[in-house]
Short mmCIF file of C-alpha atoms in Angstrom, two decimals:
data_model
loop_
_atom_site.label_atom_id
_atom_site.label_comp_id
_atom_site.label_asym_id
_atom_site.label_seq_id
_atom_site.Cartn_x
_atom_site.Cartn_y
_atom_site.Cartn_z
CA PHE A 1 -8.46 5.65 13.17
CA LYS A 2 -8.85 7.30 16.56
CA ARG A 3 -5.38 6.54 17.87
CA PHE A 4 -3.44 7.45 14.74
CA ALA A 5 -5.58 10.22 13.25
CA ASP A 6 -8.16 11.34 15.84
CA ILE A 7 -10.97 10.28 13.51
CA ASP A 8 -14.24 9.03 15.02
CA SER A 9 -15.10 5.87 13.15
CA ILE A 10 -18.00 3.43 13.38
CA ASP A 11 -17.64 -0.22 12.41
CA ILE A 12 -20.73 -1.20 10.42
CA GLU A 13 -21.18 -4.85 9.48
CA ILE A 14 -23.41 -5.61 6.46
CA ASN A 15 -24.94 -9.07 6.66
CA THR A 16 -24.79 -9.91 2.97
CA ASN A 17 -22.29 -10.91 0.34
CA GLN A 18 -24.38 -9.58 -2.53
CA VAL A 19 -22.59 -6.79 -4.40
CA ASP A 20 -25.70 -4.77 -5.24
CA SER A 21 -26.98 -4.99 -1.68
CA ILE A 22 -23.67 -3.78 -0.24
CA ILE A 23 -23.57 -0.85 -2.66
CA GLU A 24 -27.17 0.13 -1.93
CA THR A 25 -26.68 -0.07 1.84
CA ILE A 26 -23.57 2.11 1.78
CA LYS A 27 -25.22 4.59 -0.59
CA ASN A 28 -28.22 4.93 1.73
CA ILE A 29 -26.17 5.59 4.90
CA SER A 30 -23.42 7.68 3.27
CA GLY A 31 -24.95 11.03 4.19
CA THR A 32 -23.98 10.40 7.81
CA PHE A 33 -20.27 10.11 7.10
CA GLY A 34 -17.34 12.17 5.85
CA GLY A 35 -15.76 9.12 4.23
CA ILE A 36 -16.15 5.35 3.87
CA ASN A 37 -13.35 2.83 4.44
CA LEU A 38 -14.16 -0.56 2.92
CA GLU A 39 -12.76 -3.51 4.81
CA ASP A 40 -12.36 -7.25 4.18
CA ILE A 41 -14.15 -7.48 0.85
CA ALA A 42 -12.64 -10.10 -1.41
CA ALA A 43 -11.67 -9.67 -5.05
CA PRO A 44 -13.18 -9.28 -7.54
CA ASP A 45 -16.25 -7.91 -5.69
CA CYS A 46 -14.18 -5.24 -3.94
CA PHE A 47 -13.27 -3.63 -7.27
CA ILE A 48 -16.89 -3.45 -8.41
CA ILE A 49 -18.15 -2.10 -5.09
CA GLU A 50 -15.47 0.57 -4.77
CA GLN A 51 -15.79 1.78 -8.37
CA LYS A 52 -19.58 2.02 -8.24
CA LEU A 53 -19.56 3.88 -4.92
CA LYS A 54 -16.97 6.33 -6.25
CA GLU A 55 -19.25 7.03 -9.20
CA ILE A 56 -22.39 7.72 -7.16
CA LEU A 57 -21.01 9.35 -3.97
CA ASP A 58 -19.10 12.61 -3.44
CA ILE A 59 -17.14 11.56 -0.34
CA PRO A 60 -13.90 9.57 -0.12
CA ILE A 61 -14.35 5.84 -0.72
CA PHE A 62 -11.21 3.88 0.17
CA HIS A 63 -10.48 0.17 0.40
CA ASP A 64 -7.45 0.01 2.68
CA ASP A 65 -6.66 -3.62 1.85
CA GLN A 66 -6.06 -2.35 -1.69
CA HIS A 67 -4.82 1.21 -1.54
CA GLY A 68 -3.37 1.42 1.96
CA THR A 69 -1.21 -1.58 1.15
CA ALA A 70 -0.24 -0.11 -2.22
CA VAL A 71 0.86 3.16 -0.61
CA VAL A 72 3.15 1.57 1.97
CA VAL A 73 4.58 -0.92 -0.56
CA SER A 74 5.40 1.96 -2.88
CA ALA A 75 7.02 3.96 -0.07
CA ALA A 76 9.17 0.98 0.94
CA LEU A 77 10.17 0.22 -2.63
CA ILE A 78 11.18 3.82 -3.36
CA ASN A 79 13.77 3.57 -0.58
CA ALA A 80 14.78 -0.04 -1.20
CA ALA A 81 15.52 0.71 -4.87
CA LYS A 82 17.60 3.74 -3.87
CA LEU A 83 19.64 1.62 -1.47
CA VAL A 84 20.45 -1.06 -4.05
CA GLN A 85 21.00 1.62 -6.69
CA LYS A 86 18.37 0.34 -9.13
CA ASN A 87 15.95 2.46 -11.11
CA LEU A 88 12.25 1.74 -10.71
CA ASP A 89 11.72 1.64 -14.46
CA GLU A 90 14.39 -1.05 -14.82
CA LEU A 91 13.17 -3.39 -12.09
CA ASN A 92 11.91 -6.88 -12.84
CA VAL A 93 9.08 -7.58 -10.41
CA VAL A 94 7.32 -10.83 -9.54
CA VAL A 95 4.11 -10.60 -7.52
CA ALA A 96 2.60 -13.55 -5.66
CA GLY A 97 -1.11 -12.92 -5.31
CA VAL A 98 -3.36 -11.25 -7.86
CA GLY A 99 -6.20 -10.32 -5.52
CA ALA A 100 -7.26 -6.97 -4.11
CA SER A 101 -3.91 -5.88 -2.68
CA GLY A 102 -1.89 -7.40 -5.54
CA VAL A 103 -3.82 -5.54 -8.24
CA ALA A 104 -3.75 -2.24 -6.32
CA CYS A 105 -0.01 -2.51 -5.66
CA VAL A 106 0.71 -3.22 -9.32
CA LYS A 107 -1.42 -0.28 -10.44
CA MET A 108 0.57 2.01 -8.17
CA LEU A 109 3.93 0.56 -9.18
CA LEU A 110 3.00 1.16 -12.82
CA SER A 111 2.26 4.80 -11.96
CA TYR A 112 5.79 5.04 -10.54
CA GLY A 113 7.24 3.84 -13.84
CA VAL A 114 7.80 0.15 -13.06
CA LYS A 115 7.39 -1.65 -16.38
CA ASN A 116 8.37 -5.27 -16.02
CA ILE A 117 5.90 -7.09 -13.77
CA ILE A 118 4.71 -10.69 -13.67
CA GLY A 119 1.87 -11.73 -11.36
CA CYS A 120 1.28 -15.28 -10.18
CA ASP A 121 -1.70 -17.00 -8.60
CA ARG A 122 -2.48 -20.64 -7.89
CA SER A 123 -2.52 -21.35 -11.63
CA GLY A 124 0.92 -19.84 -12.19
CA ALA A 125 1.87 -16.75 -14.14
CA VAL A 126 -0.95 -14.51 -15.34
CA TYR A 127 -0.66 -13.74 -19.05
CA LYS A 128 -2.90 -12.43 -21.81
CA GLY A 129 -5.00 -15.25 -23.20
CA ARG A 130 -4.62 -17.56 -20.21
CA PRO A 131 -7.67 -19.86 -20.43
CA ASP A 132 -8.28 -20.76 -16.78
CA ASN A 133 -8.84 -19.06 -13.39
CA MET A 134 -9.36 -15.57 -14.82
CA ASN A 135 -11.81 -12.75 -14.04
CA PHE A 136 -12.20 -9.16 -15.26
CA MET A 137 -9.45 -7.80 -13.00
CA LYS A 138 -7.04 -10.59 -13.88
CA ASN A 139 -7.78 -9.80 -17.52
CA TRP A 140 -6.80 -6.19 -16.78
CA PHE A 141 -3.67 -7.48 -15.01
CA ALA A 142 -2.76 -9.62 -18.02
CA GLU A 143 -3.26 -6.68 -20.42
CA ASN A 144 -0.92 -4.42 -18.43
CA THR A 145 1.83 -6.79 -17.24
CA ASN A 146 3.87 -9.77 -18.42
CA HIS A 147 4.32 -8.35 -21.88
CA ASP A 148 6.42 -11.33 -22.93
CA LYS A 149 3.60 -13.70 -21.89
CA LYS A 150 5.84 -15.81 -19.69
CA LYS A 151 4.21 -18.96 -18.39
CA GLY A 152 4.93 -21.32 -15.56
CA SER A 153 5.11 -21.48 -11.79
CA ILE A 154 6.47 -18.73 -9.58
CA SER A 155 9.68 -20.73 -9.21
CA GLU A 156 10.13 -20.53 -12.98
CA VAL A 157 9.27 -16.87 -13.60
CA ILE A 158 11.17 -15.54 -10.58
CA GLU A 159 14.48 -16.05 -12.38
CA GLY A 160 16.07 -12.65 -13.03
CA ALA A 161 13.66 -10.75 -10.76
CA ASP A 162 14.84 -7.76 -8.73
CA LEU A 163 11.80 -7.63 -6.44
CA PHE A 164 9.59 -10.36 -5.06
CA LEU A 165 6.35 -8.92 -3.71
CA GLY A 166 4.39 -11.47 -1.70
CA LEU A 167 0.69 -10.89 -1.08
CA SER A 168 -0.37 -14.51 -0.86
CA GLY A 169 0.50 -17.01 1.87
CA PRO A 170 3.28 -18.88 3.70
CA GLY A 171 5.78 -21.08 1.91
CA THR A 172 5.21 -19.49 -1.50
CA ILE A 173 8.94 -19.22 -2.33
CA THR A 174 12.12 -20.94 -1.19
CA VAL A 175 15.76 -20.02 -0.76
CA ASP A 176 16.46 -21.72 -4.11
CA ASP A 177 13.94 -19.37 -5.72
CA ILE A 178 15.67 -16.34 -4.23
CA LYS A 179 19.01 -17.57 -5.53
CA LYS A 180 17.57 -17.32 -9.06
CA MET A 181 16.88 -13.60 -8.65
CA ASN A 182 19.17 -10.81 -9.85
CA LYS A 183 22.04 -9.44 -7.78
CA ASP A 184 20.95 -7.58 -4.63
CA PRO A 185 17.38 -8.90 -4.63
CA ILE A 186 14.59 -7.21 -2.67
CA VAL A 187 12.02 -9.43 -0.97
CA PHE A 188 8.76 -8.06 0.45
CA ALA A 189 7.09 -11.13 1.99
CA MET A 190 3.94 -9.57 3.36
CA ALA A 191 1.55 -12.41 4.12
CA ASN A 192 0.36 -12.24 7.72
CA PRO A 193 0.93 -13.80 10.16
CA ASP A 194 3.20 -16.15 8.25
CA PRO A 195 5.18 -14.58 5.40
CA GLU A 196 5.92 -16.22 2.06
CA ILE A 197 9.43 -16.88 3.34
CA LEU A 198 10.81 -16.14 6.78
CA PRO A 199 13.55 -13.49 7.22
CA HIS A 200 16.02 -15.89 8.81
CA GLU A 201 15.74 -18.12 5.73
CA ALA A 202 15.90 -15.38 3.12
CA GLY A 203 18.19 -12.96 4.98
CA PRO A 204 21.62 -14.30 3.89
CA HIS A 205 20.57 -14.20 0.23
CA VAL A 206 18.82 -10.83 -0.10
CA ALA A 207 19.88 -7.21 -0.04
CA ILE A 208 16.68 -6.01 1.63
CA MET A 209 13.98 -8.00 3.41
CA ALA A 210 10.60 -6.76 4.58
CA THR A 211 7.44 -8.38 5.97
CA GLY A 212 4.08 -7.29 7.29
CA ARG A 213 5.00 -8.19 10.86
CA SER A 214 6.13 -5.88 13.63
CA ASP A 215 8.62 -8.36 15.13
CA PHE A 216 10.86 -8.19 12.06
CA ALA A 217 12.67 -5.25 10.54
CA ASN A 218 10.91 -3.23 7.84
CA GLN A 219 7.27 -3.79 8.68
CA ILE A 220 5.12 -2.87 5.69
CA ASN A 221 1.63 -2.38 7.13
CA ASN A 222 -1.25 -0.36 5.74
CA VAL A 223 -1.98 1.15 9.16
CA SER A 224 1.01 3.42 8.48
CA ALA A 225 -0.96 5.05 5.69
CA PHE A 226 -4.75 4.97 5.74
CA PRO A 227 -5.52 6.88 8.97
CA GLY A 228 -3.38 9.80 7.87
CA ILE A 229 -4.76 9.68 4.34
CA PHE A 230 -8.29 10.00 5.69
CA ARG A 231 -7.24 12.79 8.08
CA GLY A 232 -5.92 14.88 5.23
CA ALA A 233 -8.88 14.10 2.97
CA LEU A 234 -11.42 14.96 5.63
CA ASP A 235 -9.71 18.20 6.64
CA VAL A 236 -10.05 19.59 3.11
CA ARG A 237 -13.46 17.91 2.61
CA ALA A 238 -12.16 16.04 -0.40
CA LYS A 239 -14.67 14.57 -2.85
CA GLU A 240 -12.50 11.50 -3.30
CA ILE A 241 -9.09 10.02 -2.59
CA ASN A 242 -7.37 10.08 -5.99
CA GLU A 243 -4.07 8.80 -7.33
CA GLU A 244 -2.32 12.10 -6.66
CA MET A 245 -3.22 11.87 -2.98
CA LYS A 246 -2.02 8.29 -2.70
CA VAL A 247 1.27 9.08 -4.41
CA ALA A 248 1.74 12.08 -2.10
CA ALA A 249 1.23 9.82 0.92
CA ALA A 250 3.74 7.24 -0.35
CA ASN A 251 6.33 9.90 -1.08
CA ALA A 252 5.85 11.41 2.38
CA ILE A 253 6.33 8.06 4.12
CA ALA A 254 9.43 7.27 2.06
CA PHE A 255 10.89 10.72 2.81
CA LEU A 256 10.49 10.25 6.58
CA ALA A 257 12.64 7.11 6.55
CA ARG A 258 15.46 9.05 4.91
CA GLU A 259 15.32 11.79 7.54
CA ASN A 260 17.20 11.56 10.82
CA VAL A 261 14.99 10.36 13.64
CA PRO A 262 14.92 13.18 16.23
CA ASP A 263 15.42 12.50 19.94
CA GLU A 264 11.77 13.10 20.77
CA VAL A 265 10.71 10.39 18.30
CA ALA A 266 13.20 7.76 19.51
CA SER A 267 10.76 6.36 22.07
CA ALA A 268 8.57 5.14 19.20
CA TYR A 269 11.49 2.86 18.25
CA GLY A 270 12.10 1.51 21.74
CA GLY A 271 14.61 4.20 22.54
CA ASP A 272 16.83 3.51 19.51
CA ARG A 273 17.28 5.96 16.65
CA PRO A 274 17.31 3.91 13.43
CA ARG A 275 19.34 5.05 10.50
CA TYR A 276 18.13 4.84 6.93
CA GLY A 277 19.46 1.60 5.46
CA LYS A 278 18.60 -1.99 4.58
CA ASP A 279 16.98 -2.61 7.97
CA TYR A 280 15.10 0.68 7.99
CA ILE A 281 13.41 1.51 4.68
CA ILE A 282 10.09 2.62 6.14
CA PRO A 283 9.13 4.39 9.40
CA SER A 284 7.58 2.49 12.29
CA THR A 285 3.79 2.55 12.37
CA PHE A 286 4.20 4.29 15.75
CA ASP A 287 6.42 7.07 14.42
CA PRO A 288 4.55 10.22 15.58
CA ARG A 289 5.79 12.21 12.58
CA LEU A 290 3.42 10.23 10.34
CA ILE A 291 0.39 11.91 11.91
CA SER A 292 1.35 15.31 10.58
CA VAL A 293 3.38 14.57 7.44
CA ILE A 294 0.89 12.28 5.68
CA PRO A 295 -2.24 14.41 6.16
CA ALA A 296 -0.41 17.55 5.04
CA ALA A 297 0.90 15.85 1.89
CA VAL A 298 -2.55 14.39 1.13
CA ALA A 299 -4.34 17.70 1.76
CA GLN A 300 -1.91 19.55 -0.51
CA ALA A 301 -2.38 16.97 -3.28
CA ALA A 302 -6.15 17.17 -2.92
CA MET A 303 -6.05 20.95 -3.30
CA LYS A 304 -3.70 20.80 -6.28
CA SER A 305 -5.78 18.14 -8.06
CA GLY A 306 -9.03 20.02 -7.56
CA VAL A 307 -10.96 17.59 -5.34
CA ALA A 308 -10.75 19.68 -2.13
CA ARG A 309 -13.83 21.70 -1.12
CA LYS A 310 -11.96 23.47 1.67
CA LYS A 311 -8.54 25.13 1.51
CA ILE A 312 -5.73 25.00 4.07
CA SER A 313 -3.76 28.18 3.58
CA ASP A 314 -0.85 27.38 5.93
CA LEU A 315 0.26 23.76 5.69
CA GLU A 316 3.09 24.19 8.19
CA LEU A 317 0.65 25.53 10.77
CA TYR A 318 -1.66 22.62 9.94
CA LYS A 319 1.17 20.13 10.58
CA ASP A 320 1.97 21.79 13.92
CA GLN A 321 -1.68 21.62 14.93
CA LEU A 322 -1.83 17.92 14.10
CA THR A 323 1.38 17.25 16.03
CA ASN A 324 -0.03 18.97 19.10
CA ARG A 325 -3.42 17.31 18.71
CA LEU A 326 -2.32 13.73 18.25
CA ASP A 327 -0.05 11.48 20.28
CA PRO A 328 -0.10 7.81 19.20
CA THR A 329 2.16 6.78 22.08
#
């Protein structure tokens, strides 16, 4: 938070795993803070906690494992789909992992018009009426995805997919699975530190490959998003971080990757100036342009959607002030 957005943050550990106790504790200390970032709370508890806090508090409540991940995944997919010349509403998507980040990513992809999504967990494909290993969020997932009620393992339902989105663990898919996908497949294997399939294995068989790691091309990491989202939200004293603000952040990140990297930014890429393409679909987490572009987009969306309590009259001046104020290098 401090390095990427000049936000003073305090790490508060709550020594309980009881949902009601966590909610009550955060409610009671919330008056001290401009916003709350929830961290490392497992599904399905994270959904209950976030929703309840959003109902009772008038400051931004944000679970970065959910929404930060969803924002950067959306940004990367916007550009990946453009490069392989596929429309978002025509993509067939298979998601490995139906936890916090998986559900949030799918919700955001649906808002971008993606229609054909199948999620898989340890019990295989999630579908409406599945009798085992379900909870209220998986029931929501089943209601809103896999409309053909496909069943089976990930190796079975991945046939004909355009995008594999991995939010699970290592070794989830194989090269043979990728070969079953549609022409020019996109693979986002985001499990850390070990992705669902390694780039050197998948690389010859995919059009675009991304992971959550910084030592491979196309790192999709939520640190690219959530500090800047909070900066913009705090600067307009937003009551919440809504869908419009998240979409604005994703669009801003995607746009940056399509822009030429200026000379003064090249140092963030080790001196190289990457060009938009299959090995550069999303900016580096150290790209200094993120610190001005994301907050400005988020602040503008907050003002337009009516959740801002403070107005920024000159967004270009605001971006210049952030650029001069912050230096992540």
